[in-house]
PDB file of C-alpha atoms and ligand atoms in Angstrom:
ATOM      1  CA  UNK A   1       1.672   8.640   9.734  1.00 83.00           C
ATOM      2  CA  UNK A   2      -1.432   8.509   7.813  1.00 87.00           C
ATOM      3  CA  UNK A   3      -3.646  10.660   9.198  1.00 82.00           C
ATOM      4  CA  UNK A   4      -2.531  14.237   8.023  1.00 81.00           C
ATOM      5  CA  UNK A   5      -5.034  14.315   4.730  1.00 85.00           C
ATOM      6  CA  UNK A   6      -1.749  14.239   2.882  1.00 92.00           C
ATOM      7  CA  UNK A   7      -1.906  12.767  -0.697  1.00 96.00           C
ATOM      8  CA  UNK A   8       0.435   9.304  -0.358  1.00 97.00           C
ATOM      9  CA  UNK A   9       2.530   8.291  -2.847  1.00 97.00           C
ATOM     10  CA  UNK A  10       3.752   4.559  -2.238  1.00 97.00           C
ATOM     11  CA  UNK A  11       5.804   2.263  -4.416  1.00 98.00           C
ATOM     12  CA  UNK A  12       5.562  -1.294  -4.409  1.00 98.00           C
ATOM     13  CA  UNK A  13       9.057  -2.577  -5.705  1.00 98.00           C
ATOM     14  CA  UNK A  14       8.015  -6.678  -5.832  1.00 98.00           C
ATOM     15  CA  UNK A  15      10.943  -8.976  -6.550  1.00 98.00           C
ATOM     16  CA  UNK A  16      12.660  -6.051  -8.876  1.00 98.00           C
ATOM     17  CA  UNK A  17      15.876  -4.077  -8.414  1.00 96.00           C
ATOM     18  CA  UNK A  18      19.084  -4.780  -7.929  1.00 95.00           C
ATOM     19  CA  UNK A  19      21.739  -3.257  -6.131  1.00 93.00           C
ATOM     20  CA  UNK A  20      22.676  -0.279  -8.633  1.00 95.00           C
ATOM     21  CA  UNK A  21      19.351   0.190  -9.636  1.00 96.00           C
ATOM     22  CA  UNK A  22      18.266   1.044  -5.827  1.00 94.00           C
ATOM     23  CA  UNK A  23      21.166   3.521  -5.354  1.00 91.00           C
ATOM     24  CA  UNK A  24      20.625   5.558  -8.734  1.00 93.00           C
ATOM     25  CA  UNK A  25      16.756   5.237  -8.121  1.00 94.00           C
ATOM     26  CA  UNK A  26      17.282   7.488  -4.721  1.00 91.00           C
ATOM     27  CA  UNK A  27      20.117   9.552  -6.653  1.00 91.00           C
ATOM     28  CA  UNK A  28      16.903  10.848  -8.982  1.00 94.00           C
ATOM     29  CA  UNK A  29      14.289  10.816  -6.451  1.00 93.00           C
ATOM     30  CA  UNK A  30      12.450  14.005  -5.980  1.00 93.00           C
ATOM     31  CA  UNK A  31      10.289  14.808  -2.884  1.00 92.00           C
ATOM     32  CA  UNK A  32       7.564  16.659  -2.634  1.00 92.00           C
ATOM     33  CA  UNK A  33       6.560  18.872   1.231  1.00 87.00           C
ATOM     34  CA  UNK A  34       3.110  18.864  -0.102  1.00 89.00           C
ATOM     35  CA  UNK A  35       2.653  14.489   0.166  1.00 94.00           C
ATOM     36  CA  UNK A  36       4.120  11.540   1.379  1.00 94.00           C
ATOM     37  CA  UNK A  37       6.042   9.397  -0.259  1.00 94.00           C
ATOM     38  CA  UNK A  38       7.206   6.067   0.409  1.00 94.00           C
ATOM     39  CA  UNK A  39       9.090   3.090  -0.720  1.00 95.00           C
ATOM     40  CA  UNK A  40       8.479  -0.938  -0.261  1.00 96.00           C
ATOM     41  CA  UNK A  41      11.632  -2.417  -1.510  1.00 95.00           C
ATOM     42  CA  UNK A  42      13.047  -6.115  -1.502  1.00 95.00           C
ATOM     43  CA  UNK A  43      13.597  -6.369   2.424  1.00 92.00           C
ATOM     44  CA  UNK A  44      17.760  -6.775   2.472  1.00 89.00           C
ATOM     45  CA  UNK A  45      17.824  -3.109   0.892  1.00 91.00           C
ATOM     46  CA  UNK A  46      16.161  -1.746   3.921  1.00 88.00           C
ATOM     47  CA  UNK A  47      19.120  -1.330   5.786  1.00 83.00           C
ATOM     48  CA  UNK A  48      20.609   0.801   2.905  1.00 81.00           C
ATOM     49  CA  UNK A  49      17.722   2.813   2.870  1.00 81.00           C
ATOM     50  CA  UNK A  50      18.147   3.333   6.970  1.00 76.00           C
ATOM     51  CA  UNK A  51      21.836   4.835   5.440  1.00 76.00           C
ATOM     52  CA  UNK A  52      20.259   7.483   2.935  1.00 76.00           C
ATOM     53  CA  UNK A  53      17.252   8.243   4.929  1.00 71.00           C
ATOM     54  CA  UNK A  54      18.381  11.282   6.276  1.00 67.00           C
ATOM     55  CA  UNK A  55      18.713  12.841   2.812  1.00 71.00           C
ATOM     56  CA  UNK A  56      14.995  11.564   1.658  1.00 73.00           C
ATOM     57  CA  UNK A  57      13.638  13.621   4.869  1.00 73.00           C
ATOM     58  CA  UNK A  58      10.374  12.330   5.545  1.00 80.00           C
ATOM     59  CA  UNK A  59      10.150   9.969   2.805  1.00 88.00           C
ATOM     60  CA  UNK A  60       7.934   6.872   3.989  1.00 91.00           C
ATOM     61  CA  UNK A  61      10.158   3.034   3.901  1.00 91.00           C
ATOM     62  CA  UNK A  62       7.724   0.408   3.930  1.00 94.00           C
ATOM     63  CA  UNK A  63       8.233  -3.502   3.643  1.00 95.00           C
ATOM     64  CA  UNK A  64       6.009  -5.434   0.983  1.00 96.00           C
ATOM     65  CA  UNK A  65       5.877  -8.158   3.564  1.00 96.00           C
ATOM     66  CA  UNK A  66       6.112  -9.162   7.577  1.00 96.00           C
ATOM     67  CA  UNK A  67       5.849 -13.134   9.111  1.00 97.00           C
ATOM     68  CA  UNK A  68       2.695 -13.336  11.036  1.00 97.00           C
ATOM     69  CA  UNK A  69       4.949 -14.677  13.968  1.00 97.00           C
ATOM     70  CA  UNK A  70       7.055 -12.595  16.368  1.00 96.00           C
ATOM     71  CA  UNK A  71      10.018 -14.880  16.135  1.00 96.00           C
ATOM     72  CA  UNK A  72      11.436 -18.569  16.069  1.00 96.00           C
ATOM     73  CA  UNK A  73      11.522 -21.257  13.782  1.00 97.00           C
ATOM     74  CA  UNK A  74      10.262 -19.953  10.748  1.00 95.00           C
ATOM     75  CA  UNK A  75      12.940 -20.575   8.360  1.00 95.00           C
ATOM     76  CA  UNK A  76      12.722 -17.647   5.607  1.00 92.00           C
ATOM     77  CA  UNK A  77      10.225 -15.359   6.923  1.00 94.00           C
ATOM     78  CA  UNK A  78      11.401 -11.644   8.089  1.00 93.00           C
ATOM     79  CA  UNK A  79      10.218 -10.422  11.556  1.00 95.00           C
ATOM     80  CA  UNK A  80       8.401  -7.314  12.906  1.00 95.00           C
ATOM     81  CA  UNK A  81      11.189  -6.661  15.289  1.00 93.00           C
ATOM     82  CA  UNK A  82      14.172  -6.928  12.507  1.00 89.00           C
ATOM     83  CA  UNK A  83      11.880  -4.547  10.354  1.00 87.00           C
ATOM     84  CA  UNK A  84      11.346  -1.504  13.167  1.00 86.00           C
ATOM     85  CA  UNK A  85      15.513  -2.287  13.645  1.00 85.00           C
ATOM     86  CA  UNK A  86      15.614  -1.191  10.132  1.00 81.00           C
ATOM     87  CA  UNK A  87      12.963   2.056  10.754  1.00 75.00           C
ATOM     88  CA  UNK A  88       9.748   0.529   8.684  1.00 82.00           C
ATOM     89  CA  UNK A  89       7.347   2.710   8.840  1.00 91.00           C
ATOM     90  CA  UNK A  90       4.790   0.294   7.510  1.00 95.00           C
ATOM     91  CA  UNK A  91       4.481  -3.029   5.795  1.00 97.00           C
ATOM     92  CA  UNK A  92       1.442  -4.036   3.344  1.00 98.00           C
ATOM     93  CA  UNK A  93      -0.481  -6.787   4.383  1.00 98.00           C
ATOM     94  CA  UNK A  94      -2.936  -8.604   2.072  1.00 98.00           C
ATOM     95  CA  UNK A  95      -1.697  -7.435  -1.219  1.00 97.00           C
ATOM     96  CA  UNK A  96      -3.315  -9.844  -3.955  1.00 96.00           C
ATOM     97  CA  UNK A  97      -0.246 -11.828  -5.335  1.00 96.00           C
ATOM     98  CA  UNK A  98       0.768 -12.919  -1.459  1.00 97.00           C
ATOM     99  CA  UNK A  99      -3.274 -13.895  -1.242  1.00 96.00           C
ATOM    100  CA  UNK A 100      -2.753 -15.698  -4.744  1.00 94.00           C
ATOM    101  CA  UNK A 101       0.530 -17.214  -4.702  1.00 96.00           C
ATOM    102  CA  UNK A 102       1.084 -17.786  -0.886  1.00 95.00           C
ATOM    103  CA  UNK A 103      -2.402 -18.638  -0.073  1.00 96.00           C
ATOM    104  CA  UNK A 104      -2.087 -16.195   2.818  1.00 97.00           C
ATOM    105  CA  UNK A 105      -5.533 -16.055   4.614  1.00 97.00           C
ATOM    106  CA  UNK A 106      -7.654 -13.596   6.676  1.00 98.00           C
ATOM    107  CA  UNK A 107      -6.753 -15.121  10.283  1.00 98.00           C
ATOM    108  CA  UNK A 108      -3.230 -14.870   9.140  1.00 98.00           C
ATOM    109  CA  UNK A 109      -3.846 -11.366   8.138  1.00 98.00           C
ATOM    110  CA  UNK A 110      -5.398 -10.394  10.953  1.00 98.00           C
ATOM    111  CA  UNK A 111      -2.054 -11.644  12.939  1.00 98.00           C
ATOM    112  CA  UNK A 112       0.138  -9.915  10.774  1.00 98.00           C
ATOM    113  CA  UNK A 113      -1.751  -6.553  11.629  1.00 98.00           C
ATOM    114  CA  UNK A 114      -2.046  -7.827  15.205  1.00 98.00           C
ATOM    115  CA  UNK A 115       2.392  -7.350  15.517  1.00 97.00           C
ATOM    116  CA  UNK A 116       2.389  -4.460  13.406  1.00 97.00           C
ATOM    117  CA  UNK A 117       0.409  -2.412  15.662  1.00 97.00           C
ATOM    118  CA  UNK A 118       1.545  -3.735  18.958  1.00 96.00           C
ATOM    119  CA  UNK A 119       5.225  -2.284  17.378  1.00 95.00           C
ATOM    120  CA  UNK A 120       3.846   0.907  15.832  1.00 94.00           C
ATOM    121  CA  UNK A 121       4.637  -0.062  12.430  1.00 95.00           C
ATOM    122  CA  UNK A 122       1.780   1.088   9.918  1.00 96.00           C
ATOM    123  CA  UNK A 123      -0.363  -1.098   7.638  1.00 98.00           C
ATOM    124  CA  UNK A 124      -1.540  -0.663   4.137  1.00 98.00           C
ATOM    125  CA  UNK A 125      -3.803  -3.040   3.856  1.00 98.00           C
ATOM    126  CA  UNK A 126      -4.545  -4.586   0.044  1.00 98.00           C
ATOM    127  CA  UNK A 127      -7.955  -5.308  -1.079  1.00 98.00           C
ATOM    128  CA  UNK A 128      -9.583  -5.858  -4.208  1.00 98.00           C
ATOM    129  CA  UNK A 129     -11.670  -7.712  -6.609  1.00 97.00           C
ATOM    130  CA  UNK A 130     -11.024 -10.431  -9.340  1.00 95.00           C
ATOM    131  CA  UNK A 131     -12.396  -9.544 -13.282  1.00 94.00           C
ATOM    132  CA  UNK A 132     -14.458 -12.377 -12.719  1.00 94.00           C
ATOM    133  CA  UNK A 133     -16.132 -11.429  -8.811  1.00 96.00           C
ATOM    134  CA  UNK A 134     -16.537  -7.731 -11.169  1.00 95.00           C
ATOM    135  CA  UNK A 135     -18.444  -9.165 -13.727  1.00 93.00           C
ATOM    136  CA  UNK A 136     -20.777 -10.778 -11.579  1.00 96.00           C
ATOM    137  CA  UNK A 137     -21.592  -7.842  -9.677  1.00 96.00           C
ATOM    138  CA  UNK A 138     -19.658  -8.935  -6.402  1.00 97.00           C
ATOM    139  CA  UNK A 139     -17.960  -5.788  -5.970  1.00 97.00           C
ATOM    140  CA  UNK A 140     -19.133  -4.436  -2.441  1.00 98.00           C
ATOM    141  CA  UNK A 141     -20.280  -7.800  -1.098  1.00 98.00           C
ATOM    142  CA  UNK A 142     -15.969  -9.036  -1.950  1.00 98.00           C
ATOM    143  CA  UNK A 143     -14.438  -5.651  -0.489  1.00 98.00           C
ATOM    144  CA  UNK A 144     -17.357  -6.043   2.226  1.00 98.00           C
ATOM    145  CA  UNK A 145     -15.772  -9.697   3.395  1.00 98.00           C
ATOM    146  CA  UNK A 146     -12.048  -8.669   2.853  1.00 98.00           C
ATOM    147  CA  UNK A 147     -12.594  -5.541   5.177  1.00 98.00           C
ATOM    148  CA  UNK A 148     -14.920  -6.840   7.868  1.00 98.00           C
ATOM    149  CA  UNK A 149     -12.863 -10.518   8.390  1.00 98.00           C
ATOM    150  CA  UNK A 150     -10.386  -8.510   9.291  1.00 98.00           C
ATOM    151  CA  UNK A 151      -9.832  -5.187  10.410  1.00 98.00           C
ATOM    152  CA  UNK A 152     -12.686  -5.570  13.575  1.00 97.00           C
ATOM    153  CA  UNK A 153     -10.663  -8.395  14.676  1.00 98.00           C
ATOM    154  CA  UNK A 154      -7.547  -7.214  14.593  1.00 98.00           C
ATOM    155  CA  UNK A 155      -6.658  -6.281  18.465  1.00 95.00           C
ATOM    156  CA  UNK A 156      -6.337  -2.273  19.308  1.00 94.00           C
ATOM    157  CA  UNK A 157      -6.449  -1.278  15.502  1.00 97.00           C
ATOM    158  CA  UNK A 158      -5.216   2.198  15.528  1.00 97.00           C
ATOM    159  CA  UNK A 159      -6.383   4.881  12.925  1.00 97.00           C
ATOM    160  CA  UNK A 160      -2.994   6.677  12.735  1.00 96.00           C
ATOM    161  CA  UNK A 161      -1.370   3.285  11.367  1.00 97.00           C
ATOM    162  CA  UNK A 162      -4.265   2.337   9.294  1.00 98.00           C
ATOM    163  CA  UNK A 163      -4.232   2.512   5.058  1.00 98.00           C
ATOM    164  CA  UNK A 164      -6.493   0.753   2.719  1.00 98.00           C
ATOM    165  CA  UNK A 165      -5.053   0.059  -0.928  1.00 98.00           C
ATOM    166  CA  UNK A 166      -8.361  -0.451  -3.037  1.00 98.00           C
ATOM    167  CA  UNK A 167      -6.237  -2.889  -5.912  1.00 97.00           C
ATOM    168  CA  UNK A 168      -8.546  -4.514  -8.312  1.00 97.00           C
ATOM    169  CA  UNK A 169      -6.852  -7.908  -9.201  1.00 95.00           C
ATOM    170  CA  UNK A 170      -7.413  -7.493 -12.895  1.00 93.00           C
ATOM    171  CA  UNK A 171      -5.616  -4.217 -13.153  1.00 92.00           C
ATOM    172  CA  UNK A 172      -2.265  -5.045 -10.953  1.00 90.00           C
ATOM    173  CA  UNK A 173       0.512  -5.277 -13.619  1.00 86.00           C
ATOM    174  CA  UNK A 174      -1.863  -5.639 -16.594  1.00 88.00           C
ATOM    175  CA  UNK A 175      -1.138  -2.449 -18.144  1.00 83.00           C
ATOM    176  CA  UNK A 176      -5.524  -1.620 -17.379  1.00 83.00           C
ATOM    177  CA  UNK A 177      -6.654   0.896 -14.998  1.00 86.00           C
ATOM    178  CA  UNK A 178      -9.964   1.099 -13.231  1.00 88.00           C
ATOM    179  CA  UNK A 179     -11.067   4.265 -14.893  1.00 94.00           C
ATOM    180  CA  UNK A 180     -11.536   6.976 -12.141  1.00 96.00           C
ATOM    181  CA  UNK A 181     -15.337   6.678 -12.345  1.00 96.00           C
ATOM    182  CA  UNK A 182     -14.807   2.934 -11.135  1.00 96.00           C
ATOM    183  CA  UNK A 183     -11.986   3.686  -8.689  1.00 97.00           C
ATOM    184  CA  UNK A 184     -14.036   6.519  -7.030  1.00 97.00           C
ATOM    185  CA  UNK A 185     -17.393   3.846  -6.742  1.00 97.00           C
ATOM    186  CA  UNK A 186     -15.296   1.320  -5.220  1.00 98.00           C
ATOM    187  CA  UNK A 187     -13.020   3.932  -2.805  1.00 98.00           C
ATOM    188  CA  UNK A 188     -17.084   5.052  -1.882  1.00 98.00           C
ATOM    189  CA  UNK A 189     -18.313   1.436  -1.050  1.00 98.00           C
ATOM    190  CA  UNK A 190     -14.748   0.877   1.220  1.00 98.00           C
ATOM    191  CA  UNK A 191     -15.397   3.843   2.993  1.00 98.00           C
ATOM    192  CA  UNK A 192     -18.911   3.267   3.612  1.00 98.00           C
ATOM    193  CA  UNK A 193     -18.194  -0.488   5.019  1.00 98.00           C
ATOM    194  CA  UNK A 194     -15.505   1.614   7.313  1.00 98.00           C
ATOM    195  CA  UNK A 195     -17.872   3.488   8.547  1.00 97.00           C
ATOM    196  CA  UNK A 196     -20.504   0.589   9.431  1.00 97.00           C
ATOM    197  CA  UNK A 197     -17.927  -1.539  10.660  1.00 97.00           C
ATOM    198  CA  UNK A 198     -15.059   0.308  13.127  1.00 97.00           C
ATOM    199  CA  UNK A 199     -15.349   3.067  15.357  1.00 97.00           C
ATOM    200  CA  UNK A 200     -15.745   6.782  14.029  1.00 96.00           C
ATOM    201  CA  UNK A 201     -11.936   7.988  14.486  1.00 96.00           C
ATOM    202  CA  UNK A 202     -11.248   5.508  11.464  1.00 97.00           C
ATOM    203  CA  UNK A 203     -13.593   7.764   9.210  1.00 95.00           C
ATOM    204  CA  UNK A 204     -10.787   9.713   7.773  1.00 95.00           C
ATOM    205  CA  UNK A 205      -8.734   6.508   6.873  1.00 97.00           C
ATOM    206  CA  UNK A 206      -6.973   7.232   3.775  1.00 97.00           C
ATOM    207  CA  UNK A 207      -7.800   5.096   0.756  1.00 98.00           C
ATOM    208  CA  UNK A 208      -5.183   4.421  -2.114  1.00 98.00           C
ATOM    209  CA  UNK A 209      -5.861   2.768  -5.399  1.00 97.00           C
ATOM    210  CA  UNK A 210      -3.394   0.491  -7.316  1.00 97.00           C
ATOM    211  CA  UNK A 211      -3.442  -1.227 -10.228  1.00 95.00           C
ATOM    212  CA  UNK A 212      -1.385   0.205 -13.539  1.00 94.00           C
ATOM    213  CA  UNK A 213      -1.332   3.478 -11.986  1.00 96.00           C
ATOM    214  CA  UNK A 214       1.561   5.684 -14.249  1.00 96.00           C
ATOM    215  CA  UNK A 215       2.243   9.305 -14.924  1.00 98.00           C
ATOM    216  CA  UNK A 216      -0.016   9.353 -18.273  1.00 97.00           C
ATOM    217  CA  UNK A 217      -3.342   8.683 -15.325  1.00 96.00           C
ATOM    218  CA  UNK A 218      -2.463   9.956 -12.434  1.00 97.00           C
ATOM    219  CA  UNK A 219      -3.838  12.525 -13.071  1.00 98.00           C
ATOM    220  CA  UNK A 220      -7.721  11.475 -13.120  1.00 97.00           C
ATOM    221  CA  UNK A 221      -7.590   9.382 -10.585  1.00 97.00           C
ATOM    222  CA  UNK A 222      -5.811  11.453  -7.712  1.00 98.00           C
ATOM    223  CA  UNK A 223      -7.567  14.582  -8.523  1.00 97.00           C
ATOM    224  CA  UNK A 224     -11.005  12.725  -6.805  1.00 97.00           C
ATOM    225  CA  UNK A 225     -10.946  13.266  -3.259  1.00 96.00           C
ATOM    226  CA  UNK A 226     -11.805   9.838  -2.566  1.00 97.00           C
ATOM    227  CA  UNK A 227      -8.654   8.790  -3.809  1.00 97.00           C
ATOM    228  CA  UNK A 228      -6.012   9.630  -0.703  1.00 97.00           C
ATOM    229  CA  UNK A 229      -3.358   8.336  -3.158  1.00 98.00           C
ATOM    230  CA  UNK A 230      -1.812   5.485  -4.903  1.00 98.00           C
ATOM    231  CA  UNK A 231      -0.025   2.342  -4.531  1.00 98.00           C
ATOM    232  CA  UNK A 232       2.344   1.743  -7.887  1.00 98.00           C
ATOM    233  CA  UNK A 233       4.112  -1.376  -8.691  1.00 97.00           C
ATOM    234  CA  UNK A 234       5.630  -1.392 -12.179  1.00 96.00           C
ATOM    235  CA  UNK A 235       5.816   2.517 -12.453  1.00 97.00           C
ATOM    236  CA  UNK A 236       7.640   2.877  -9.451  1.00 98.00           C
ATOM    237  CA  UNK A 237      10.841   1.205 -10.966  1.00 98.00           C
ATOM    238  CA  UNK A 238      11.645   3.890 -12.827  1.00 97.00           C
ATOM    239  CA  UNK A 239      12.608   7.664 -10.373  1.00 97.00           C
ATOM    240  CA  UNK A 240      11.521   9.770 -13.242  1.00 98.00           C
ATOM    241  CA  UNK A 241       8.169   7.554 -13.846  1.00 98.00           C
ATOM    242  CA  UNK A 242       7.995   7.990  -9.787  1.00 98.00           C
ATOM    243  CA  UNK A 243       8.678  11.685  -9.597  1.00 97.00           C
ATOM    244  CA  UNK A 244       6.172  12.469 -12.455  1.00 98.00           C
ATOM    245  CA  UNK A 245       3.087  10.559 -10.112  1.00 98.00           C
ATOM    246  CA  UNK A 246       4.248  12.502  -7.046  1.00 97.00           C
ATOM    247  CA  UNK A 247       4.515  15.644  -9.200  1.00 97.00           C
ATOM    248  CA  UNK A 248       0.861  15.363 -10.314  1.00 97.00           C
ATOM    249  CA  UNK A 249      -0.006  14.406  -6.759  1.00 97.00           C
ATOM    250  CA  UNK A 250       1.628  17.594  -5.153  1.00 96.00           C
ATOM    251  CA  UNK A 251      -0.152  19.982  -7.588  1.00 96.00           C
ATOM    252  CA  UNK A 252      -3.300  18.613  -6.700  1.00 95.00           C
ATOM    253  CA  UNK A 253      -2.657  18.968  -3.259  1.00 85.00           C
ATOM    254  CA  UNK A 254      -1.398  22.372  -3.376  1.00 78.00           C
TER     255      UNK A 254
HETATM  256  P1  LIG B 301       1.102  -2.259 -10.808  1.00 57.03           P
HETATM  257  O1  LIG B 301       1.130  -2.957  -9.373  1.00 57.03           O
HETATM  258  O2  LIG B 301       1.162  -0.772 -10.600  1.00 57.03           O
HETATM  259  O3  LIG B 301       2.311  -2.795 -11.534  1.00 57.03           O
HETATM  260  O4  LIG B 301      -0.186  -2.672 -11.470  1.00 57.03           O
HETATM  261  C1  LIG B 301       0.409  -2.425  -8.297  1.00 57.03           C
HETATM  262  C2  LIG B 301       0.562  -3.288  -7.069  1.00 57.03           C
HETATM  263  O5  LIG B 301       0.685  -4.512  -7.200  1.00 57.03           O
HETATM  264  O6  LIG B 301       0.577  -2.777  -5.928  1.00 57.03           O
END
């Protein structure tokens, strides 16, 4: 799924759209041969999206969230198994506001990665820095930690249903972007700790940045060849906002 050097466009929906919203948002969508594209809505409007799928093609459906259990008495949390029922492709695991707000650590990470492989769903996996671990220089040694705690660990890791999403903290939903020169010097740091760190078939693991990513820089960022794509959050709500970044990203690619 992730391995065909395809630029990857990926939205990250949060706790936003409703019912309407979600149905008109598909209505508009546009897809694109040239990249993948992909979805991570609130996890109840996965089964609608299992009902329009085949007119979106190829178009990725990803959950923002998995439990780090298989099953039983975890009152609230979703399930691998109920997610492949509802064709995930993938899930992200590790995105900054579940670290934050849900205190979610690395061995639970590394559990939640464990299920997703064992049922073929992919991962793209969130890391990134705070303004304050920036400004101190901690760059390489923080994306160092976040990789290596966890992706060695995880059990029979496998490169086709591995994604990294380079997100620095202090530009998710803050309206600032990494500029591309900083985006490209932090997607060259995570590849060389993949490289040092897991066997060579993950050395074409695409990279993805997030953080404010919207039509008006797209541009400058995906045109780098370190960048394999982007994760968008607030930009994503909107099809046309959505089709513009996958626009950009097919010309590139073409
Ligand atoms: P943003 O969110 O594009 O709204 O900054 C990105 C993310 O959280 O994945």
């Amino acid at each position: 799924m992730f391995l065909n050097q395809k630029k990857i466009i990926l939205g990250n929906w949060k706790m936003n759209q409703n019912l309407d919203q979600v149905r008109s948002f598909f209505e508009e969508l546009e897809t694109f041969g040239d990249i993948s594209q992909g979805i991570c809505p609130q996890a109840p409007y996965l089964s609608i999206l299992e009902n329009i799928r085949p007119k979106i093609g190829n178009f990725l459906v990803g959950s923002q969230n998995i439990s780090s259990e298989a099953s039983g008495a975890f009152t609230g949390e979703t399930s691998i198994q109920t997610l492949s029922d509802f064709s995930s492709n993938f899930t992200l695991v590790g995105h900054s506001e579940r670290r934050q707000l849900f205190h979610e650590n690395d061995e639970l990470l590394i559990k939640k990665i464990n299920l997703s492989m064992e049922h073929g769903v992919g991962v793209v996996f969130c890391i990134g820095e705070t303004l304050e671990q920036r400004e101190s220089n901690r760059v390489n040694e923080v994306l160092s930690a976040q990789l290596t705690n966890v992706l060695p660990k995880v059990q029979n890791l496998k490169p086709e249903l591995t994604c990294i999403a380079y997100e620095p903290v202090w530009a998710i939903g803050t309206g600032k972007t990494a500029t591309a020169k900083q985006a490209v010097e932090a997607h060259r740091m995570v590849k060389s700790i993949i490289s040092n760190s897991l066997p060579a078939k993950f050395s074409k693991t695409p990279i993805l940045y997030g953080g404010s990513v919207k039509p008006s820089n797209a541009q400058e960022l995906l045109e780098n060849p370190e960048i394999s794509g982007a994760l968008i959050g607030g930009a994503s709500l909107k099809a046309s906002d959505f089709n513009e970044i996958s626009r950009i990203a097919a010309n590139i690619q073409a």
